[in-house]
Coordinates of C-alpha atoms in Angstrom, one line a residue:
M360 CA -56.0 -35.8 -17.2
L361 CA -57.5 -37.4 -14.1
T362 CA -55.0 -40.3 -14.5
T363 CA -52.1 -37.9 -14.4
R364 CA -53.4 -36.3 -11.2
V365 CA -53.9 -39.8 -9.6
L366 CA -50.3 -40.9 -10.5
R367 CA -48.8 -37.6 -9.4
S368 CA -50.8 -37.7 -6.2
L369 CA -49.9 -41.3 -5.5
Q370 CA -46.2 -40.5 -5.9
Y371 CA -46.5 -37.5 -3.6
F372 CA -48.4 -39.3 -0.8
C373 CA -46.1 -42.3 -1.0
N374 CA -43.0 -40.1 -0.6
Y375 CA -44.6 -38.1 2.1
F376 CA -45.8 -41.1 4.2
E377 CA -42.9 -43.4 3.5
P378 CA -41.6 -43.3 7.1
H379 CA -45.1 -44.3 8.4
I380 CA -46.5 -46.4 5.5
N381 CA -46.9 -49.5 7.6
S382 CA -49.1 -47.7 10.1
I383 CA -51.5 -46.2 7.5
S384 CA -54.6 -48.1 6.4
F385 CA -54.5 -48.7 2.7
F386 CA -58.2 -48.1 2.5
C387 CA -57.9 -44.7 4.1
L388 CA -55.1 -43.7 1.8
V389 CA -57.0 -44.8 -1.3
F390 CA -60.2 -43.0 -0.1
F391 CA -58.2 -39.8 0.5
L392 CA -56.6 -40.0 -3.0
F393 CA -60.1 -40.6 -4.5
V394 CA -61.5 -37.5 -2.8
Y395 CA -58.4 -35.4 -3.6
C396 CA -58.2 -36.3 -7.2
C397 CA -61.9 -35.9 -7.9
M398 CA -61.9 -32.4 -6.5
P399 CA -61.5 -29.5 -9.0
P400 CA -57.8 -28.4 -9.3
F401 CA -56.9 -25.8 -6.8
S402 CA -56.3 -23.1 -9.5
Q403 CA -59.9 -23.6 -10.6
M404 CA -61.1 -23.2 -7.0
F405 CA -59.1 -20.0 -6.7
Q406 CA -60.6 -18.6 -9.9
K407 CA -64.1 -19.7 -9.0
E408 CA -63.9 -17.7 -5.8
V409 CA -63.0 -14.6 -7.8
I410 CA -65.9 -15.3 -10.2
E411 CA -68.5 -15.9 -7.6
S412 CA -67.5 -12.8 -5.6
V413 CA -68.4 -10.6 -8.6
M414 CA -71.2 -12.6 -10.2
D415 CA -73.9 -10.0 -9.4
I416 CA -72.1 -7.1 -11.1
T417 CA -71.1 -9.5 -14.0
L418 CA -74.7 -10.4 -14.6
S419 CA -76.1 -6.9 -14.3
S420 CA -73.5 -5.6 -16.7
A421 CA -74.2 -8.4 -19.2
V422 CA -78.0 -7.7 -19.0
E423 CA -77.4 -4.0 -19.6
A424 CA -75.2 -4.7 -22.6
C425 CA -77.2 -7.5 -24.2
A426 CA -80.8 -7.4 -23.2
D427 CA -81.9 -4.7 -25.7
V428 CA -80.0 -5.9 -28.8
E429 CA -82.3 -5.2 -31.8
T430 CA -80.6 -6.9 -34.7
V431 CA -82.7 -9.3 -36.8
P432 CA -82.3 -12.0 -35.8
A433 CA -81.1 -10.7 -32.5
T434 CA -77.6 -12.1 -32.0
V435 CA -75.7 -11.5 -28.8
S436 CA -71.9 -11.9 -28.8
V437 CA -70.0 -12.6 -25.6
A438 CA -66.3 -13.2 -25.1
D439 CA -64.2 -14.4 -22.1
L440 CA -60.6 -13.3 -22.3
G441 CA -58.0 -15.5 -20.6
C442 CA -60.5 -18.3 -20.3
C443 CA -58.2 -21.2 -19.3
S444 CA -59.4 -24.7 -19.9
G445 CA -61.5 -25.6 -16.8
P446 CA -65.3 -25.4 -16.3
N447 CA -65.2 -22.0 -14.7
T448 CA -65.4 -20.3 -18.1
L449 CA -68.6 -22.1 -19.1
F450 CA -69.9 -21.4 -15.6
V451 CA -69.7 -17.6 -16.2
V452 CA -71.1 -17.9 -19.8
E453 CA -74.0 -20.1 -18.6
N454 CA -75.1 -17.6 -16.0
V455 CA -74.8 -14.7 -18.4
I456 CA -77.0 -16.4 -21.0
R457 CA -79.6 -17.2 -18.3
A458 CA -79.7 -13.7 -17.1
V459 CA -80.1 -12.2 -20.6
C460 CA -82.8 -14.7 -21.5
E461 CA -84.7 -13.9 -18.2
R462 CA -84.7 -10.2 -19.0
R463 CA -86.0 -10.9 -22.5
R464 CA -88.8 -13.0 -21.2
E465 CA -89.8 -10.4 -18.7
A466 CA -90.0 -7.9 -21.5
V467 CA -92.0 -10.5 -23.6
R468 CA -89.3 -10.4 -26.3
Q469 CA -87.9 -13.2 -28.5
L470 CA -84.8 -14.9 -27.1
P471 CA -81.6 -13.9 -28.9
E472 CA -79.1 -16.2 -30.5
F473 CA -75.8 -16.3 -28.6
M474 CA -72.2 -16.4 -30.1
V475 CA -69.7 -17.2 -27.4
F476 CA -65.9 -16.7 -27.9
L477 CA -63.4 -18.3 -25.6
N478 CA -60.0 -16.6 -25.8
D479 CA -56.6 -17.7 -24.4
L480 CA -53.0 -18.1 -25.5
P481 CA -52.5 -20.8 -28.2
S482 CA -50.8 -23.0 -25.6
N483 CA -54.1 -23.3 -23.7
D484 CA -55.8 -26.7 -23.6
F485 CA -58.7 -25.9 -25.9
N486 CA -59.4 -29.6 -26.5
T487 CA -60.3 -30.1 -22.8
L488 CA -62.4 -27.0 -22.9
F489 CA -64.3 -27.9 -26.0
S490 CA -65.0 -31.4 -24.6
L491 CA -67.3 -29.6 -22.1
V492 CA -69.2 -27.6 -24.8
P493 CA -71.8 -30.2 -26.1
E494 CA -73.2 -30.9 -22.6
F495 CA -73.2 -27.2 -21.8
V496 CA -75.2 -26.3 -25.0
Q497 CA -77.6 -29.2 -24.5
K498 CA -78.2 -28.1 -20.9
L499 CA -79.2 -24.6 -22.0
K500 CA -81.4 -25.9 -24.8
A501 CA -83.2 -28.2 -22.4
E502 CA -83.8 -25.3 -20.0
H503 CA -85.3 -23.2 -22.8
D504 CA -87.3 -26.0 -24.5
G505 CA -85.0 -26.0 -27.5
R506 CA -85.8 -22.4 -28.3
I507 CA -82.2 -21.1 -27.9
M508 CA -79.2 -21.1 -30.2
V509 CA -75.8 -21.1 -28.6
S510 CA -72.6 -21.3 -30.7
V511 CA -69.1 -21.5 -29.1
A512 CA -65.8 -20.8 -30.7
G513 CA -62.2 -20.7 -29.6
V514 CA -60.0 -17.6 -30.3
P515 CA -56.3 -18.3 -29.6
G516 CA -54.1 -15.3 -29.2
S517 CA -52.9 -12.6 -26.8
F518 CA -55.4 -10.1 -25.6
Y519 CA -52.7 -7.5 -26.1
G520 CA -53.5 -7.8 -29.8
R521 CA -56.7 -7.5 -31.9
L522 CA -58.9 -10.6 -31.6
F523 CA -62.3 -9.7 -33.0
P524 CA -63.8 -7.7 -35.9
S525 CA -64.8 -4.1 -35.3
S526 CA -68.0 -3.4 -33.3
S527 CA -68.8 -7.1 -33.2
L528 CA -69.1 -7.8 -29.4
H529 CA -71.7 -6.8 -26.8
F530 CA -70.1 -8.1 -23.6
M531 CA -66.6 -9.3 -22.4
T532 CA -65.2 -10.7 -19.2
S533 CA -61.7 -11.4 -18.0
F534 CA -60.9 -13.0 -14.6
T535 CA -57.5 -13.3 -12.9
S536 CA -55.6 -12.6 -16.2
L537 CA -55.0 -8.9 -16.6
Q538 CA -52.4 -8.8 -13.8
W539 CA -50.1 -10.5 -16.3
L540 CA -48.1 -8.1 -18.5
S541 CA -47.2 -8.7 -22.1
Q542 CA -43.5 -9.0 -21.1
V543 CA -41.1 -8.4 -18.2
P544 CA -40.4 -4.7 -18.2
A545 CA -37.2 -3.5 -19.8
G546 CA -34.6 -1.7 -17.7
L547 CA -34.2 -4.1 -14.8
L548 CA -30.5 -4.2 -15.3
N549 CA -27.9 -1.5 -14.2
K550 CA -24.6 -1.9 -16.0
G551 CA -25.5 -5.5 -16.6
E552 CA -26.4 -6.2 -13.0
P553 CA -30.0 -7.1 -11.9
I554 CA -31.5 -4.4 -9.8
N555 CA -34.4 -6.5 -8.4
K556 CA -32.3 -9.0 -6.5
G557 CA -34.3 -10.9 -3.8
N558 CA -37.6 -10.3 -5.5
V559 CA -39.4 -12.0 -8.4
Y560 CA -41.9 -9.3 -9.1
M561 CA -42.6 -5.7 -8.2
S562 CA -42.7 -6.2 -4.5
P563 CA -42.8 -3.6 -1.7
A564 CA -39.1 -4.4 -1.1
S565 CA -38.1 -3.6 -4.7
P566 CA -36.1 -0.4 -5.5
P567 CA -38.2 2.6 -6.7
S568 CA -36.7 2.2 -10.2
V569 CA -38.1 -1.3 -10.4
A570 CA -41.6 -0.1 -9.5
T571 CA -41.3 2.7 -12.1
R572 CA -40.4 0.2 -14.8
Y573 CA -43.2 -2.1 -13.9
F574 CA -45.7 0.7 -13.8
E575 CA -44.6 2.0 -17.2
Q576 CA -45.1 -1.5 -18.7
F577 CA -48.6 -1.7 -17.0
Q578 CA -49.6 1.7 -18.5
E579 CA -48.5 0.6 -22.0
D580 CA -50.2 -2.8 -21.8
F581 CA -53.5 -1.7 -20.1
N582 CA -53.9 1.3 -22.5
M583 CA -53.4 -1.1 -25.4
F584 CA -55.9 -3.5 -24.0
L585 CA -58.6 -0.8 -23.6
R586 CA -57.9 0.7 -27.0
L587 CA -58.2 -2.7 -28.7
R588 CA -61.4 -3.7 -26.8
S589 CA -63.0 -0.4 -27.6
Q590 CA -62.6 -1.2 -31.3
E591 CA -64.2 -4.6 -30.9
L592 CA -67.2 -3.6 -28.7
V593 CA -70.3 -2.0 -29.9
V594 CA -71.2 1.4 -28.4
G595 CA -72.8 0.7 -25.1
G596 CA -71.0 -2.7 -24.9
R597 CA -69.6 -3.6 -21.5
M598 CA -66.6 -5.4 -19.9
V599 CA -66.2 -6.8 -16.4
L600 CA -62.5 -7.1 -15.6
S601 CA -61.3 -8.7 -12.3
M602 CA -57.6 -9.0 -11.5
L603 CA -55.1 -9.3 -8.7
G604 CA -54.4 -5.8 -7.2
R605 CA -52.9 -3.8 -4.4
R606 CA -54.6 -2.8 -1.2
S607 CA -52.9 0.5 -1.0
H608 CA -51.8 3.0 -3.7
D609 CA -48.3 3.3 -2.1
I610 CA -46.4 0.4 -3.8
H611 CA -43.8 0.2 -1.0
K612 CA -46.2 -0.4 1.9
K613 CA -45.9 -3.9 3.4
I614 CA -49.7 -4.3 3.1
N615 CA -49.2 -4.6 -0.6
E616 CA -47.1 -7.8 -0.4
F617 CA -48.5 -10.6 -2.6
P618 CA -47.8 -13.6 -0.2
L619 CA -47.7 -16.2 -3.0
F620 CA -44.8 -14.5 -4.7
E621 CA -43.1 -13.3 -1.5
A622 CA -43.0 -17.0 -0.5
L623 CA -41.7 -17.9 -4.0
S624 CA -38.9 -15.4 -3.7
K625 CA -37.9 -16.9 -0.3
S626 CA -38.2 -20.4 -1.7
L627 CA -35.8 -19.6 -4.6
S628 CA -33.4 -18.2 -2.1
I629 CA -33.6 -21.5 -0.1
S630 CA -33.0 -23.3 -3.4
V631 CA -29.8 -21.3 -3.9
S632 CA -28.6 -22.2 -0.4
E633 CA -29.4 -25.9 -1.1
K634 CA -27.3 -25.6 -4.4
L635 CA -30.3 -26.5 -6.5
V636 CA -30.0 -23.4 -8.6
A637 CA -27.4 -20.8 -9.3
E638 CA -27.7 -17.4 -7.5
E639 CA -27.2 -15.4 -10.7
K640 CA -30.1 -17.3 -12.3
V641 CA -32.4 -16.3 -9.4
A642 CA -31.2 -12.7 -9.4
S643 CA -32.1 -12.3 -13.1
F644 CA -35.6 -13.8 -12.8
N645 CA -38.7 -11.6 -12.8
F646 CA -42.3 -12.4 -13.4
P647 CA -44.3 -10.2 -15.9
L648 CA -46.8 -9.5 -13.1
Y649 CA -48.2 -6.1 -12.0
T650 CA -50.9 -5.7 -9.3
P651 CA -52.4 -2.3 -9.8
S652 CA -54.2 -0.1 -7.3
T653 CA -57.8 1.1 -7.9
Q654 CA -56.5 4.6 -8.4
E655 CA -54.1 3.4 -11.1
L656 CA -56.9 1.5 -12.9
E657 CA -59.2 4.5 -12.7
D658 CA -56.5 6.9 -14.0
Q659 CA -55.8 4.6 -17.0
V660 CA -59.4 4.2 -17.9
Y661 CA -60.0 7.9 -18.0
R662 CA -56.7 8.6 -19.8
E663 CA -57.5 6.1 -22.6
G664 CA -60.9 7.7 -22.9
S665 CA -63.0 5.0 -24.6
F666 CA -64.9 3.8 -21.5
T667 CA -66.8 5.0 -18.5
I668 CA -66.6 3.2 -15.2
D669 CA -69.9 1.8 -14.0
Y670 CA -68.5 0.1 -11.0
M671 CA -65.2 -0.5 -9.2
K672 CA -64.6 -2.4 -6.0
Q673 CA -61.6 -3.8 -4.1
Y674 CA -62.0 -7.2 -2.3
Y675 CA -59.7 -8.9 0.1
H676 CA -59.8 -12.7 0.3
D677 CA -58.5 -13.8 3.7
W678 CA -57.3 -17.4 3.3
M679 CA -56.1 -17.8 6.9
F680 CA -57.1 -21.4 7.4
E681 CA -55.1 -24.6 7.9
N682 CA -55.0 -26.0 4.4
A683 CA -54.7 -22.6 2.6
P684 CA -50.9 -22.9 2.1
N685 CA -51.2 -26.1 0.3
M686 CA -54.1 -24.9 -1.9
L687 CA -52.4 -21.5 -2.7
S688 CA -49.1 -23.2 -3.5
K689 CA -50.8 -25.4 -6.0
T690 CA -52.6 -22.4 -7.5
C691 CA -49.3 -20.5 -7.8
R692 CA -47.7 -23.5 -9.4
A693 CA -50.4 -23.8 -12.0
A694 CA -50.0 -20.2 -12.9
T695 CA -46.2 -20.0 -13.0
E696 CA -44.8 -23.4 -13.8
S697 CA -44.2 -22.8 -17.5
L698 CA -42.3 -19.6 -16.8
I699 CA -40.2 -21.1 -14.1
C700 CA -39.4 -24.2 -16.2
H701 CA -38.4 -21.9 -19.1
H702 CA -35.9 -20.0 -17.0
F703 CA -34.6 -22.7 -14.5
G704 CA -35.5 -26.1 -16.1
E705 CA -38.1 -28.6 -15.1
E706 CA -35.9 -30.3 -12.4
I707 CA -36.5 -27.4 -9.9
I708 CA -40.3 -27.6 -9.9
E709 CA -41.0 -30.3 -7.4
P710 CA -38.5 -29.2 -4.7
L711 CA -39.3 -25.6 -5.2
F712 CA -43.0 -25.9 -4.6
K713 CA -42.5 -28.3 -1.7
T714 CA -40.4 -25.5 -0.1
H715 CA -43.0 -22.9 -1.2
T716 CA -45.8 -24.8 0.6
R717 CA -43.6 -25.0 3.7
V718 CA -42.8 -21.2 3.6
L719 CA -46.5 -20.4 3.3
Y720 CA -47.2 -22.7 6.3
E721 CA -44.6 -20.8 8.3
R722 CA -46.2 -17.5 7.4
L723 CA -49.6 -18.9 8.6
V724 CA -48.2 -20.2 11.9
E725 CA -46.5 -16.9 12.6
G726 CA -49.8 -15.1 11.9
E727 CA -48.6 -13.4 8.8
D728 CA -51.1 -12.6 6.0
I729 CA -51.5 -15.1 3.2
G730 CA -54.6 -13.6 1.6
W731 CA -54.8 -11.7 -1.7
C732 CA -56.4 -8.6 -3.0
Q733 CA -58.8 -8.5 -6.0
I734 CA -60.0 -5.5 -7.9
T735 CA -63.1 -5.6 -10.2
V736 CA -64.1 -2.9 -12.6
A737 CA -67.2 -2.8 -14.9
L738 CA -66.7 -0.6 -18.0
C739 CA -69.1 0.7 -20.6
K740 CA -68.0 1.8 -24.1
S741 CA -68.8 5.4 -24.6
A742 CA -70.2 6.9 -27.8
A743 CA -67.5 8.0 -30.3

């Protein structure tokens, strides 16, 4: 995995510095590559910022859900939905387990056993994730003098379907996943013509009919998600969900632009002008992405009826610093590359994201926003 990053990075830097290669110290280039390639991938850094921003509410919710489990032996079941394959998943679980154990010790109670479920689509790199598990488990055992039992299992599948047995889980998390819909909404064609031209998602510039179709798909998917999770959680079980969202309830306000995808729309338009891709292919392309408002989330939770809201907060991450465009473009690529390749083919990826980085830099230089909004909600399953 690291070797792949090194080779890709070497190719990128050689191409970038080709006009000046004789004036660059080989040592400096190698040192920079070493630092760059040993850093966590940018998508992990993006996700970790989300996780750390809501760690307090995540731990307090976990403690409320898990600390008083009375089964014999006491077994606490925790799941992370949309876990990906990096270390951030185990970072969350590790802190949840510590917090629950600390509460049990304060109450002079026996430590529970932990069953951890890691969920993502079958295409996720579970092998890489599982390679981190032995060290993770041994670390927790060492911290608790071997008096703790932690089991970890992978659960491949979409969280828009049932994943776990009824009333089997105490606590769930999901970070930067629920903005993805189960599918691109139907009805984005009018007499065979795309109606969302110039956009690749439900943007403020989209026609009202596009916003309606996306909202209807979000309602269907989020209602399904809540209903399924309510079947899998015990009464009093809790979820902490954190996703990309909108700063304003009014979809068509410019403040609700998602800069990564606005820049991607512009980059695809540039690709058309450079004859790298056909205009009709771009016009027919839409991401299954919906960024809800806090009001929409609250309305859907109460409409579904299985949960009460313990906490809800909107955050804004202002990434207005010099290297942010490069970092955000890599994050966007990690999240969207498979969808783009499926629609356009692999050959577009490198030039597209080179342009994407440049467009984000232009936004930054012009003083335009390149940050992103995050909404976090903590839910408790109500009694039936």
